PDB file of C-alpha atoms in Angstrom:
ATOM      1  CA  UNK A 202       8.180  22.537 -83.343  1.00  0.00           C
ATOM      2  CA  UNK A 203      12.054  20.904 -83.774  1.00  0.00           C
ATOM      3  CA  UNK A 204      13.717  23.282 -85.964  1.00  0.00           C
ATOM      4  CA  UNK A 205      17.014  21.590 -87.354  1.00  0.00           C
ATOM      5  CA  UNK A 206      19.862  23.788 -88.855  1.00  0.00           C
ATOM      6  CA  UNK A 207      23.177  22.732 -90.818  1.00  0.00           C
ATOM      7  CA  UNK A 208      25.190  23.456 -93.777  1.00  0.00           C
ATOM      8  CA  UNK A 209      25.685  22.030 -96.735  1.00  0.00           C
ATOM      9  CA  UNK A 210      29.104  20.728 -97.880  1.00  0.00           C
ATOM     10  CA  UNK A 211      30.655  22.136-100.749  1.00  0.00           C
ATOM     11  CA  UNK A 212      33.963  20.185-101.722  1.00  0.00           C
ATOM     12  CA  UNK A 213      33.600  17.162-103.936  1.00  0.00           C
ATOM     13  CA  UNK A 214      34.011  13.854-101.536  1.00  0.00           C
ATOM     14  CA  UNK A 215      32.760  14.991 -98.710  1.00  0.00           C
ATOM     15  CA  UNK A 216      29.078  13.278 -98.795  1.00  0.00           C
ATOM     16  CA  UNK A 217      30.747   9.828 -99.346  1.00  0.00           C
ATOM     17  CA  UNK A 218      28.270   7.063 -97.429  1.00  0.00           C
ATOM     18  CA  UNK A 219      29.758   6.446 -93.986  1.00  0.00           C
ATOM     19  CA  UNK A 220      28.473   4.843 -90.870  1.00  0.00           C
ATOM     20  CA  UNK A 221      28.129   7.135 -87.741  1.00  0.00           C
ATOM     21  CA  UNK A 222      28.612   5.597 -84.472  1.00  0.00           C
ATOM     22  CA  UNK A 223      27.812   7.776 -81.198  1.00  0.00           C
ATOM     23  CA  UNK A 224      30.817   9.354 -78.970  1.00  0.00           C
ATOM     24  CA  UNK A 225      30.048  11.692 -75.953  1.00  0.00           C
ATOM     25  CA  UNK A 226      26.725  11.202 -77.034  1.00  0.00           C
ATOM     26  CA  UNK A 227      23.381   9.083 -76.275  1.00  0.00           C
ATOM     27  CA  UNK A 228      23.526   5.634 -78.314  1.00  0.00           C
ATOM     28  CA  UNK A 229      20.195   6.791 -80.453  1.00  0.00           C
ATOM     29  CA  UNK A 230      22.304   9.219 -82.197  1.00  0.00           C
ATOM     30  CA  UNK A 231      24.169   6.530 -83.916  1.00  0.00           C
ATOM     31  CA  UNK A 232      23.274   5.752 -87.703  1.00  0.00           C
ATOM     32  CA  UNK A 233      23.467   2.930 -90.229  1.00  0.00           C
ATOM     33  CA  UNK A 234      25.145   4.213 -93.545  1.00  0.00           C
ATOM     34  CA  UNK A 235      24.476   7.728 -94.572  1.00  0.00           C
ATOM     35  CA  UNK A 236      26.379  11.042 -96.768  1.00  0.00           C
ATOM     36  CA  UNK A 237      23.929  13.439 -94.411  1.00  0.00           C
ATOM     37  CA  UNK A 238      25.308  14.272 -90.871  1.00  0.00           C
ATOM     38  CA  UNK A 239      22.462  15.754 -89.942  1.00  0.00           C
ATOM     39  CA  UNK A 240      21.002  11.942 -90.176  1.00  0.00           C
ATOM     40  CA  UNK A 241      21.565  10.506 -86.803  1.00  0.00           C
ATOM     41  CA  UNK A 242      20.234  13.577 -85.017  1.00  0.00           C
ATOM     42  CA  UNK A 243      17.050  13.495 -86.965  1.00  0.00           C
ATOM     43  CA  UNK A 244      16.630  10.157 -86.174  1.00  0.00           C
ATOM     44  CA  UNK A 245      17.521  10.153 -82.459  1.00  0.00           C
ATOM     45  CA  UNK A 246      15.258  13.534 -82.109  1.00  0.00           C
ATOM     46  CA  UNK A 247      12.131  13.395 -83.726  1.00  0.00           C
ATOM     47  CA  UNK A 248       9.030  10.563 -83.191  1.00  0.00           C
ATOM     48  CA  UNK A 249       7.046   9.122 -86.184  1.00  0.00           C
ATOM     49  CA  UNK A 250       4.214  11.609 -87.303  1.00  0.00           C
ATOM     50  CA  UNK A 251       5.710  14.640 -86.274  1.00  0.00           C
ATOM     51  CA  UNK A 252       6.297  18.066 -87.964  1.00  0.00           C
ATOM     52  CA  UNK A 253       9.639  19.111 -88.285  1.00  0.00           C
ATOM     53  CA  UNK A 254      11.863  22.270 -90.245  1.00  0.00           C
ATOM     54  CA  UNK A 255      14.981  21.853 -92.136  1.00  0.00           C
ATOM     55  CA  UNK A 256      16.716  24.726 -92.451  1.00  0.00           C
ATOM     56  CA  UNK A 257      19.575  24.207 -95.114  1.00  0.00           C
ATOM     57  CA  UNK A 258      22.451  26.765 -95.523  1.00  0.00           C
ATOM     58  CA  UNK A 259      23.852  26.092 -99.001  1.00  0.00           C
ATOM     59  CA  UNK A 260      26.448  28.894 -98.981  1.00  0.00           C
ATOM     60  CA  UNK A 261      28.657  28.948-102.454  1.00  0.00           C
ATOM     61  CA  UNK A 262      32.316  29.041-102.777  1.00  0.00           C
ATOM     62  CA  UNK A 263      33.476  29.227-106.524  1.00  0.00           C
ATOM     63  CA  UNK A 264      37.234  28.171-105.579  1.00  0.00           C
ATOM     64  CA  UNK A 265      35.702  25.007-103.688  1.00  0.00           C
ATOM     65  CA  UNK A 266      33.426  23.851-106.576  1.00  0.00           C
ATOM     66  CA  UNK A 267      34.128  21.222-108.322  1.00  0.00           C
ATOM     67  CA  UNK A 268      32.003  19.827-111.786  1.00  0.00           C
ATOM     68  CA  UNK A 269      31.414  16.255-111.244  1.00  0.00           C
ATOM     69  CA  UNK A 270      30.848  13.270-114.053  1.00  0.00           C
ATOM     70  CA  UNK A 271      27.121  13.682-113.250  1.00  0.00           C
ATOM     71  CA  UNK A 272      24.716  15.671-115.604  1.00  0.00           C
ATOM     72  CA  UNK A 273      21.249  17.180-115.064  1.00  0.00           C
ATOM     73  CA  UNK A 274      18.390  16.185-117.465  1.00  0.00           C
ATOM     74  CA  UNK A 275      19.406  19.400-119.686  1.00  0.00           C
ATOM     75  CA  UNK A 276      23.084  17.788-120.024  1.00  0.00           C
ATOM     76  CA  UNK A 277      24.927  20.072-118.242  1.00  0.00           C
ATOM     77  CA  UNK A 278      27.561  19.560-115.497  1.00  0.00           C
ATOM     78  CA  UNK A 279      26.183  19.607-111.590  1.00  0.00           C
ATOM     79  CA  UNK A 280      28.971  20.850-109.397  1.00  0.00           C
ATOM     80  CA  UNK A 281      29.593  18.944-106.190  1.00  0.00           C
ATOM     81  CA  UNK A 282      27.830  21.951-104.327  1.00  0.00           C
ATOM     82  CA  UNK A 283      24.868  21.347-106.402  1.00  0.00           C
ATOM     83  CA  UNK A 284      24.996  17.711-106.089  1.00  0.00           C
ATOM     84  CA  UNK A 285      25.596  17.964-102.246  1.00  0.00           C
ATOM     85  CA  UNK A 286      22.732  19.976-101.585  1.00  0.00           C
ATOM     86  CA  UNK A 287      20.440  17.283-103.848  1.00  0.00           C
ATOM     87  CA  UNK A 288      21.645  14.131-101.905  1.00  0.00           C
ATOM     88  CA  UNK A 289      21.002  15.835 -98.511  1.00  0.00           C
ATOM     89  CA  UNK A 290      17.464  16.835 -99.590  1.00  0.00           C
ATOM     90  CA  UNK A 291      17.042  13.314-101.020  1.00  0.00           C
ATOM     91  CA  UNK A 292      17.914  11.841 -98.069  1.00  0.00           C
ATOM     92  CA  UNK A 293      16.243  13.719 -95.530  1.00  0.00           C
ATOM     93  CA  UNK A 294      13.309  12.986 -97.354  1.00  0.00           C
ATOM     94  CA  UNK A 295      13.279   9.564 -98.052  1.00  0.00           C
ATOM     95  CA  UNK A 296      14.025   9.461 -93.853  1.00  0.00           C
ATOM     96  CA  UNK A 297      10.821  11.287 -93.806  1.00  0.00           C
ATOM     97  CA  UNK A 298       9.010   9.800 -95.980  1.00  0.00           C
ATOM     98  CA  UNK A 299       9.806   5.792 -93.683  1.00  0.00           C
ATOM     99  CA  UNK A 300       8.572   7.589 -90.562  1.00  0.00           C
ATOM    100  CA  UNK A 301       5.639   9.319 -91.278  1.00  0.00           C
ATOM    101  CA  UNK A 302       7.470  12.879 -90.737  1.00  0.00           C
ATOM    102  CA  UNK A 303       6.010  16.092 -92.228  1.00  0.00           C
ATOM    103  CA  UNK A 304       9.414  17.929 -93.298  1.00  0.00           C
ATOM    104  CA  UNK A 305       9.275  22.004 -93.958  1.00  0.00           C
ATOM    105  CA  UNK A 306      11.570  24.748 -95.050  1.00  0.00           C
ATOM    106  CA  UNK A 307      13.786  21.831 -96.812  1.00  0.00           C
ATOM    107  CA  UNK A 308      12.399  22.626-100.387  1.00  0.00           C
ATOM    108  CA  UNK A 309      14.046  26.606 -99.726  1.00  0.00           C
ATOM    109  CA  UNK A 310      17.645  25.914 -98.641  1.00  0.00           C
ATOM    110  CA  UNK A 311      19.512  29.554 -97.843  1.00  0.00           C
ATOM    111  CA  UNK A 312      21.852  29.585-101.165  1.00  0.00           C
ATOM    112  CA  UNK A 313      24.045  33.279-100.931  1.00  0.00           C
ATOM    113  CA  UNK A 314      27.918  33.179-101.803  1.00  0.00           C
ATOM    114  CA  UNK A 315      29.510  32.146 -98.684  1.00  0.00           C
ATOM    115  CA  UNK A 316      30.810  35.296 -96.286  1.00  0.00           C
ATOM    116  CA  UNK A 317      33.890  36.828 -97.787  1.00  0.00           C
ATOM    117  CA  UNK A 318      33.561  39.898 -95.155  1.00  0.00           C
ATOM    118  CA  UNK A 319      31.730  41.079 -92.629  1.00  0.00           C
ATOM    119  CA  UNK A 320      29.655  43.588 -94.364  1.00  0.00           C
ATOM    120  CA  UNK A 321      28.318  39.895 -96.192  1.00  0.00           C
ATOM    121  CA  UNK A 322      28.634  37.876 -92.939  1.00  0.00           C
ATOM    122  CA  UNK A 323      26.341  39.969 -91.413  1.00  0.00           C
ATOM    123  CA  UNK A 324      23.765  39.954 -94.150  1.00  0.00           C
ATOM    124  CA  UNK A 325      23.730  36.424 -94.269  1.00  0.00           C
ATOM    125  CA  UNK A 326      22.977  36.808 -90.663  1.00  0.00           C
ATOM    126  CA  UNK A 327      20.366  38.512 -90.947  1.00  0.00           C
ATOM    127  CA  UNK A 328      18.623  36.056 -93.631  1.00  0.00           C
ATOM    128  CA  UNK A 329      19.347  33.429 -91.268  1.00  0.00           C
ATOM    129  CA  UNK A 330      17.620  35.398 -88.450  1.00  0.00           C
ATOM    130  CA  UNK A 331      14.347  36.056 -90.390  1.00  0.00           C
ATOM    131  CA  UNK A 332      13.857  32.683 -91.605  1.00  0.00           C
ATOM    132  CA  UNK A 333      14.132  31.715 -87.725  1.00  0.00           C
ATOM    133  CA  UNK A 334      11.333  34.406 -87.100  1.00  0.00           C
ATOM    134  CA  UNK A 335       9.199  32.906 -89.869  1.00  0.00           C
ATOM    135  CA  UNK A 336       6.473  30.989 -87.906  1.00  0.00           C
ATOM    136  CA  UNK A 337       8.239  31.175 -84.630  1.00  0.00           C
ATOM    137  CA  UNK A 338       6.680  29.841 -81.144  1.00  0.00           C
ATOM    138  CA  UNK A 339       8.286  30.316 -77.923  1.00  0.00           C
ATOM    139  CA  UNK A 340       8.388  26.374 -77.563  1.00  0.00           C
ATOM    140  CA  UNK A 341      10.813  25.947 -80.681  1.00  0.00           C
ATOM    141  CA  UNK A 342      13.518  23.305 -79.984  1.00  0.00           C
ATOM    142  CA  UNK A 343      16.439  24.318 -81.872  1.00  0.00           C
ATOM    143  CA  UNK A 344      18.677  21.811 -83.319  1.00  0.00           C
ATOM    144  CA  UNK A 345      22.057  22.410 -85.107  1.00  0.00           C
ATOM    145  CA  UNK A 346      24.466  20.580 -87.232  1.00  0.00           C
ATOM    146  CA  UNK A 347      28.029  22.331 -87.727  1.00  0.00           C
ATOM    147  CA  UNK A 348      29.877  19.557 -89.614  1.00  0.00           C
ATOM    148  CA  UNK A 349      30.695  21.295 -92.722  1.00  0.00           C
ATOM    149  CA  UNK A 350      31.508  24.589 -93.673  1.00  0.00           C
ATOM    150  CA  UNK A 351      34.550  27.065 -94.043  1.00  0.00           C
ATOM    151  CA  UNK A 352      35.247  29.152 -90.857  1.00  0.00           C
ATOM    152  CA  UNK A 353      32.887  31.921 -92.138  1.00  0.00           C
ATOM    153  CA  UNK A 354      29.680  29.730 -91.966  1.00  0.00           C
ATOM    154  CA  UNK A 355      30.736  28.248 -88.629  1.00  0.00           C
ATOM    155  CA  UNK A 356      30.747  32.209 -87.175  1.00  0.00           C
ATOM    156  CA  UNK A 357      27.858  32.783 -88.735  1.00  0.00           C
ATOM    157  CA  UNK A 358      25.424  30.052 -87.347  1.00  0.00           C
ATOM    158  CA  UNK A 359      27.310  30.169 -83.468  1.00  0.00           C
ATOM    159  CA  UNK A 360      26.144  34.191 -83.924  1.00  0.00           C
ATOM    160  CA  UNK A 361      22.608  32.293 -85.179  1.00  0.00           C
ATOM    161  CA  UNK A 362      22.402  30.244 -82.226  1.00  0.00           C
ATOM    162  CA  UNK A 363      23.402  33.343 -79.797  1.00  0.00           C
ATOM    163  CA  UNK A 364      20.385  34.915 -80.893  1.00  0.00           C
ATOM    164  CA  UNK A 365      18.275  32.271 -80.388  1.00  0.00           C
ATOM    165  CA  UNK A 366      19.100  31.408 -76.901  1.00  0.00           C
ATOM    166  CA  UNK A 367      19.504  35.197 -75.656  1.00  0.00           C
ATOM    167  CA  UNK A 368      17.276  37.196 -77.599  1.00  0.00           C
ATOM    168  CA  UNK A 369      14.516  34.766 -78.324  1.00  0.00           C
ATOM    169  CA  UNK A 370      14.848  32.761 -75.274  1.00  0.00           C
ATOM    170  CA  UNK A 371      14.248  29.376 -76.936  1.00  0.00           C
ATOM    171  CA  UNK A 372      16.233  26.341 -76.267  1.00  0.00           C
ATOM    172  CA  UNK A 373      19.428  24.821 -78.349  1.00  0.00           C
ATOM    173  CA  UNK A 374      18.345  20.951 -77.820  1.00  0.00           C
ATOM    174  CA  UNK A 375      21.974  20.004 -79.397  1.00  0.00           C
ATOM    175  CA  UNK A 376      24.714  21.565 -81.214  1.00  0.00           C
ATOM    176  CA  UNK A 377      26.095  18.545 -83.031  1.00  0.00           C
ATOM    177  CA  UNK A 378      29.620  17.432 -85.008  1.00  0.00           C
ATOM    178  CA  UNK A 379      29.519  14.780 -87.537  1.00  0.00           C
ATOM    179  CA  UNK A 380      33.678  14.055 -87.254  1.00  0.00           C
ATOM    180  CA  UNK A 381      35.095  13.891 -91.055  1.00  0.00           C
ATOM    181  CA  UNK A 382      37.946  11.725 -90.929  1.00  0.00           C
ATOM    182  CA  UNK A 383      39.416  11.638 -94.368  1.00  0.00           C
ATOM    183  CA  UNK A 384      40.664   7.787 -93.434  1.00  0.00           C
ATOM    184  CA  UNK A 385      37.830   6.344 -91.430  1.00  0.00           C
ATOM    185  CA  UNK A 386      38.351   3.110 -89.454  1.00  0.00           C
ATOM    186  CA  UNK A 387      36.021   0.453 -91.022  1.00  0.00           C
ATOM    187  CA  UNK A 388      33.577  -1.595 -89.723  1.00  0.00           C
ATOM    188  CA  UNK A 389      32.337  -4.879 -91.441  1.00  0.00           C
ATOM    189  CA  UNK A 390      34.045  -3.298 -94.788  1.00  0.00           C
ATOM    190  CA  UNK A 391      32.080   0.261 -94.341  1.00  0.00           C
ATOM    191  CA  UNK A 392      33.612   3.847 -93.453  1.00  0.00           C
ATOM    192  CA  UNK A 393      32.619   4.560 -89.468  1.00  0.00           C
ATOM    193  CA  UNK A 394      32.385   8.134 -88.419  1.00  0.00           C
ATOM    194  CA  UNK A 395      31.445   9.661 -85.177  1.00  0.00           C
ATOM    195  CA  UNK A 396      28.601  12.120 -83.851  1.00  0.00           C
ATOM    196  CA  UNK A 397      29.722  13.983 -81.275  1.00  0.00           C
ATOM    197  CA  UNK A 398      27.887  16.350 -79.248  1.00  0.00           C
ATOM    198  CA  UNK A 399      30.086  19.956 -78.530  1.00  0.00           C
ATOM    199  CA  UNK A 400      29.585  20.201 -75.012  1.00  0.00           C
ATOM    200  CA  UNK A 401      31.512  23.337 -74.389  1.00  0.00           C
ATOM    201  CA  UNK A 402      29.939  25.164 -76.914  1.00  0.00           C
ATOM    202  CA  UNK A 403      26.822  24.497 -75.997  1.00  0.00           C
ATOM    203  CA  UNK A 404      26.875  24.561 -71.714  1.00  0.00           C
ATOM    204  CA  UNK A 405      29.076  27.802 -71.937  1.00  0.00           C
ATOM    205  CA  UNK A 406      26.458  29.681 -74.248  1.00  0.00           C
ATOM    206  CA  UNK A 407      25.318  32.654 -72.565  1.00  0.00           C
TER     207      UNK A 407
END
Protein backbone atom coordinates (compact mmCIF):
# COMPACT_ATOMS: atom_id res chain seq x y z
CA UNK A 1 0.00 0.00 0.00
CA UNK A 2 1.23 4.00 -0.61
CA UNK A 3 1.50 5.30 2.78
CA UNK A 4 1.68 9.25 2.57
CA UNK A 5 3.06 11.31 5.58
CA UNK A 6 3.08 15.25 6.22
CA UNK A 7 2.35 17.83 8.70
CA UNK A 8 -0.09 20.03 9.21
CA UNK A 9 0.49 23.82 9.20
CA UNK A 10 -0.17 25.71 12.14
CA UNK A 11 0.22 29.60 11.50
CA UNK A 12 -2.78 31.43 10.16
CA UNK A 13 -2.10 32.11 6.17
CA UNK A 14 -0.30 29.46 5.40
CA UNK A 15 -3.11 27.18 3.54
CA UNK A 16 -3.93 30.17 1.21
CA UNK A 17 -5.01 28.47 -2.45
CA UNK A 18 -1.91 28.51 -4.65
CA UNK A 19 -1.00 26.81 -7.84
CA UNK A 20 1.98 24.31 -7.71
CA UNK A 21 4.03 23.98 -10.71
CA UNK A 22 6.81 21.09 -10.80
CA UNK A 23 10.75 21.98 -10.33
CA UNK A 24 13.43 19.16 -10.15
CA UNK A 25 10.58 17.10 -10.39
CA UNK A 26 8.41 14.91 -13.00
CA UNK A 27 5.66 17.26 -14.71
CA UNK A 28 2.68 14.96 -13.02
CA UNK A 29 3.55 16.43 -9.79
CA UNK A 30 2.30 19.74 -10.82
CA UNK A 31 -1.27 20.89 -9.51
CA UNK A 32 -4.10 23.24 -10.43
CA UNK A 33 -5.07 25.46 -7.34
CA UNK A 34 -4.81 23.92 -3.96
CA UNK A 35 -4.03 25.05 0.23
CA UNK A 36 -2.76 21.10 0.60
CA UNK A 37 0.92 20.43 -0.47
CA UNK A 38 0.58 17.12 -0.12
CA UNK A 39 -1.91 17.57 -3.34
CA UNK A 40 0.29 17.21 -6.30
CA UNK A 41 2.05 14.15 -4.91
CA UNK A 42 -1.19 12.39 -4.33
CA UNK A 43 -2.16 13.06 -7.57
CA UNK A 44 1.04 12.25 -9.50
CA UNK A 45 1.35 8.90 -7.19
CA UNK A 46 -1.64 7.07 -6.83
CA UNK A 47 -4.11 5.46 -9.87
CA UNK A 48 -7.97 5.66 -9.68
CA UNK A 49 -9.40 2.81 -7.38
CA UNK A 50 -6.62 2.38 -5.25
CA UNK A 51 -6.18 2.18 -1.41
CA UNK A 52 -4.12 4.62 0.07
CA UNK A 53 -3.05 5.97 4.04
CA UNK A 54 -2.84 9.46 5.14
CA UNK A 55 -0.96 9.85 7.91
CA UNK A 56 -1.49 13.50 9.32
CA UNK A 57 0.83 14.98 12.03
CA UNK A 58 -1.17 17.83 13.56
CA UNK A 59 1.41 18.81 16.21
CA UNK A 60 0.14 22.03 18.44
CA UNK A 61 2.01 25.12 19.18
CA UNK A 62 0.01 27.54 21.53
CA UNK A 63 2.39 30.64 20.64
CA UNK A 64 1.66 29.88 16.78
CA UNK A 65 -2.17 29.69 17.11
CA UNK A 66 -4.08 32.04 15.99
CA UNK A 67 -8.34 32.30 16.45
CA UNK A 68 -9.68 33.04 13.13
CA UNK A 69 -13.22 34.94 12.12
CA UNK A 70 -14.57 31.41 11.54
CA UNK A 71 -16.85 29.61 14.16
CA UNK A 72 -17.82 25.95 14.65
CA UNK A 73 -21.56 25.01 14.77
CA UNK A 74 -21.35 25.47 18.78
CA UNK A 75 -20.15 29.26 18.11
CA UNK A 76 -16.92 29.10 19.26
CA UNK A 77 -13.65 30.32 17.68
CA UNK A 78 -11.56 27.56 15.40
CA UNK A 79 -7.91 28.43 15.59
CA UNK A 80 -5.98 28.38 12.34
CA UNK A 81 -4.43 24.96 13.58
CA UNK A 82 -7.85 23.64 13.83
CA UNK A 83 -8.97 25.08 10.67
CA UNK A 84 -5.74 23.88 8.85
CA UNK A 85 -6.08 20.46 9.78
CA UNK A 86 -10.08 20.61 8.49
CA UNK A 87 -9.22 22.06 4.98
CA UNK A 88 -6.45 19.44 4.44
CA UNK A 89 -8.83 16.60 5.40
CA UNK A 90 -11.49 18.27 3.22
CA UNK A 91 -9.43 18.35 0.50
CA UNK A 92 -7.79 15.18 0.44
CA UNK A 93 -11.05 13.84 0.45
CA UNK A 94 -12.92 15.48 -2.00
CA UNK A 95 -9.49 14.39 -4.29
CA UNK A 96 -10.54 11.02 -3.22
CA UNK A 97 -13.73 11.05 -3.50
CA UNK A 98 -13.18 12.36 -7.96
CA UNK A 99 -10.90 9.34 -8.35
CA UNK A 100 -12.39 6.54 -6.91
CA UNK A 101 -9.57 6.38 -4.03
CA UNK A 102 -10.21 4.51 -0.75
CA UNK A 103 -8.35 6.99 1.80
CA UNK A 104 -7.31 5.50 5.52
CA UNK A 105 -5.74 6.72 8.68
CA UNK A 106 -6.92 10.43 7.53
CA UNK A 107 -9.99 10.46 9.96
CA UNK A 108 -7.02 9.92 13.10
CA UNK A 109 -4.47 12.69 12.41
CA UNK A 110 -1.41 12.42 15.22
CA UNK A 111 -2.50 15.69 17.37
CA UNK A 112 0.36 15.89 20.59
CA UNK A 113 1.86 19.45 21.49
CA UNK A 114 4.62 19.88 19.13
CA UNK A 115 8.33 18.68 20.60
CA UNK A 116 9.58 21.19 23.09
CA UNK A 117 12.51 18.60 24.14
CA UNK A 118 13.78 15.58 23.49
CA UNK A 119 12.34 13.59 26.24
CA UNK A 120 8.81 14.75 24.02
CA UNK A 121 10.56 14.47 20.61
CA UNK A 122 11.20 11.13 21.20
CA UNK A 123 7.75 10.16 22.35
CA UNK A 124 6.26 11.61 19.50
CA UNK A 125 8.61 9.35 17.74
CA UNK A 126 7.60 6.65 18.96
CA UNK A 127 3.70 7.33 18.17
CA UNK A 128 4.80 8.00 14.80
CA UNK A 129 6.65 4.63 14.66
CA UNK A 130 3.65 2.49 15.84
CA UNK A 131 1.17 3.96 13.65
CA UNK A 132 3.77 2.97 10.76
CA UNK A 133 3.70 -0.66 12.28
CA UNK A 134 -0.10 -0.65 12.28
CA UNK A 135 -0.96 -2.91 9.26
CA UNK A 136 2.49 -2.90 7.85
CA UNK A 137 3.62 -5.08 4.64
CA UNK A 138 7.06 -5.29 3.48
CA UNK A 139 5.83 -3.77 0.03
CA UNK A 140 4.76 -0.33 1.71
CA UNK A 141 5.75 2.66 -0.51
CA UNK A 142 6.42 5.41 1.75
CA UNK A 143 5.64 8.85 0.76
CA UNK A 144 6.48 12.11 2.68
CA UNK A 145 5.57 15.69 2.64
CA UNK A 146 7.90 18.10 4.83
CA UNK A 147 6.48 21.50 3.81
CA UNK A 148 5.36 22.76 7.06
CA UNK A 149 6.42 22.48 10.41
CA UNK A 150 8.84 24.12 13.05
CA UNK A 151 12.37 22.53 13.13
CA UNK A 152 11.19 20.02 15.81
CA UNK A 153 8.65 18.21 13.48
CA UNK A 154 11.09 18.29 10.57
CA UNK A 155 13.71 16.10 13.05
CA UNK A 156 11.18 14.16 14.00
CA UNK A 157 9.75 12.70 10.66
CA UNK A 158 13.67 12.58 8.88
CA UNK A 159 14.27 10.20 12.30
CA UNK A 160 10.62 8.60 10.96
CA UNK A 161 11.84 8.04 7.62
CA UNK A 162 15.39 6.60 8.98
CA UNK A 163 13.51 3.95 10.49
CA UNK A 164 11.65 3.09 7.75
CA UNK A 165 14.32 2.67 5.23
CA UNK A 166 16.94 0.95 7.74
CA UNK A 167 15.05 -0.87 10.16
CA UNK A 168 12.02 -1.84 8.19
CA UNK A 169 13.64 -2.02 4.91
CA UNK A 170 10.76 -0.46 2.94
CA UNK A 171 11.17 2.11 0.32
CA UNK A 172 10.86 6.19 0.63
CA UNK A 173 9.12 6.65 -3.00
CA UNK A 174 9.64 10.65 -2.45
CA UNK A 175 10.47 13.01 0.20
CA UNK A 176 8.74 16.10 -1.12
CA UNK A 177 8.85 20.25 -0.50
CA UNK A 178 5.92 22.28 -1.32
CA UNK A 179 8.18 25.85 -1.53
CA UNK A 180 6.15 28.65 0.60
CA UNK A 181 6.99 31.79 -0.88
CA UNK A 182 5.28 34.45 1.12
CA UNK A 183 5.15 36.64 -2.41
CA UNK A 184 4.45 34.08 -5.07
CA UNK A 185 4.91 34.99 -8.76
CA UNK A 186 1.41 34.81 -10.40
CA UNK A 187 0.18 33.10 -13.13
CA UNK A 188 -3.06 34.13 -15.06
CA UNK A 189 -3.91 36.27 -11.70
CA UNK A 190 -3.29 33.04 -9.26
CA UNK A 191 -0.38 32.48 -6.58
CA UNK A 192 2.24 29.73 -8.30
CA UNK A 193 4.28 27.67 -5.95
CA UNK A 194 6.71 24.94 -6.59
CA UNK A 195 7.03 21.08 -5.66
CA UNK A 196 10.27 20.18 -5.38
CA UNK A 197 11.64 16.88 -4.77
CA UNK A 198 14.82 16.93 -1.90
CA UNK A 199 17.19 14.96 -3.69
CA UNK A 200 19.96 15.01 -1.19
CA UNK A 201 17.96 14.04 1.50
CA UNK A 202 16.61 11.38 0.04
CA UNK A 203 19.78 9.63 -2.25
CA UNK A 204 22.12 10.21 0.84
CA UNK A 205 19.71 8.27 3.32
CA UNK A 206 21.46 5.45 4.70
Amino acid sequence: MKRFIAVVALQEGAYNKVVYEATDCPEEMAYGETRVPLLPVLNASVEEGETIEVILIAAKNERLERLTTETKKDGTYKTAFERNLDWTKEEILEWATQKKIKVLGIDKPIEKDEPANMTQLMGLLKELIDRVNENWHSEDLFFADVTFGQKPMTIVLLYLLRYIRAIKKNVIEHIVYGQVYWKAKMQDGKPVQRTEYILKIKDNMP
